[in-house]
Coordinates of C-alpha atoms in Angstrom, one line a residue:
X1 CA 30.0 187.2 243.0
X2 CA 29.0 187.5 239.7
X3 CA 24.8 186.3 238.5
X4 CA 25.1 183.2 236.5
X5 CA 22.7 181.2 234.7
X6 CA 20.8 177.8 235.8
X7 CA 18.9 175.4 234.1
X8 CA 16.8 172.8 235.9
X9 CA 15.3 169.2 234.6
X10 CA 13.2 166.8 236.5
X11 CA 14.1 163.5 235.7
X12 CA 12.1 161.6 238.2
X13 CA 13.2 160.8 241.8
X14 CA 16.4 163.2 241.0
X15 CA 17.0 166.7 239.1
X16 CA 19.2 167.8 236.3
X17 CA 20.9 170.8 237.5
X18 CA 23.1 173.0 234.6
X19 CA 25.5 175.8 235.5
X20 CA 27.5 178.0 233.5
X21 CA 31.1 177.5 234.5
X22 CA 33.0 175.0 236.3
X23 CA 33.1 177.5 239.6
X24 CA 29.8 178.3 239.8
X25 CA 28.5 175.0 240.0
X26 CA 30.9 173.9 242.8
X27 CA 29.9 177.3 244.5
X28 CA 26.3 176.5 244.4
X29 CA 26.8 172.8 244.9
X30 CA 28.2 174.7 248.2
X31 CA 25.1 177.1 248.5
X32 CA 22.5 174.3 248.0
X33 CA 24.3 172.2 250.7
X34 CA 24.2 174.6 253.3
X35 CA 20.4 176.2 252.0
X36 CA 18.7 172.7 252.8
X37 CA 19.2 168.5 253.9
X38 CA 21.2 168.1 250.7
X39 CA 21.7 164.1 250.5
X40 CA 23.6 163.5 247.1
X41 CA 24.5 165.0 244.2
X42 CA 26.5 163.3 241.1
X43 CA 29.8 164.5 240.8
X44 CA 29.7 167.9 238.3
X45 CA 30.4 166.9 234.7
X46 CA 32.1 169.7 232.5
X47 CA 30.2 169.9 229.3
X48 CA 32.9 169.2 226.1
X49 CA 30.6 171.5 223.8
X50 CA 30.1 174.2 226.1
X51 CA 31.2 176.1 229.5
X52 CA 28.7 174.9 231.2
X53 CA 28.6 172.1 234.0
X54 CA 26.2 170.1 235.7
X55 CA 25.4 167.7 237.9
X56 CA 22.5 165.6 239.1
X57 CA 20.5 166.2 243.0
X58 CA 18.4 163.6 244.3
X59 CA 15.3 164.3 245.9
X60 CA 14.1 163.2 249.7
X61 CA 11.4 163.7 251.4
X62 CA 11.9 167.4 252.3
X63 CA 13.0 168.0 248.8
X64 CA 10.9 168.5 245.7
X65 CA 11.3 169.8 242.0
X66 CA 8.9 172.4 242.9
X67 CA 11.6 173.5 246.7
X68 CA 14.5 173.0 244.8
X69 CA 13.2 175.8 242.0
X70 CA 12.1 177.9 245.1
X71 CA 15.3 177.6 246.5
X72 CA 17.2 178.5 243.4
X73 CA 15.6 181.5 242.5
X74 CA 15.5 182.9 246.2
X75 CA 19.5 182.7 245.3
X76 CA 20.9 186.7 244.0
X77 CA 23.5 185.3 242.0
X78 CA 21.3 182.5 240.2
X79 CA 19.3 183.4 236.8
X80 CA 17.0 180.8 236.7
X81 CA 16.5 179.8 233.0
X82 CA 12.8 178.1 232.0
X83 CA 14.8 176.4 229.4
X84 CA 15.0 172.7 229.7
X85 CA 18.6 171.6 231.1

């Protein structure tokens, strides 16, 4: 699989997760659920301006901003962008 880019927002109790490309979101969605207790995440939205995607993750107690970011960026494929999502 090819690296893809991924933007991250904190939005309070849930995150703001942004992918580029319909596949690669599903394909992390995919990653993240079997990386750690993944509860909910809001269905993927395609972006109308752009290719990217994104959906939103919802923190619990196991799960912070600060493990989700871990847990991205210990994924090859993922380029973790500093970027606001």
């Amino acid at each position: 699989m090819n690296s893809f880019h991924v933007w991250i927002r904190p939005l309070g109790s849930r995150c703001r997760v942004r992918v580029d490309g319909l596949q690669n979101a599903q394909w992390l969605l995919g990653q993240l659920g079997q990386l750690f207790v993944f509860k909910t995440a809001e269905p993927v939205n395609e972006e109308s301006d752009s290719l990217c995607c994104s959906f939103l993750v919802q923190y619990d107690p196991q799960t912070s901003h600060r493990g989700l970011e871990k847990t991205l960026a210990g994924i090859p494929e993922v380029i973790l962008m500093t970027d606001p999502a």
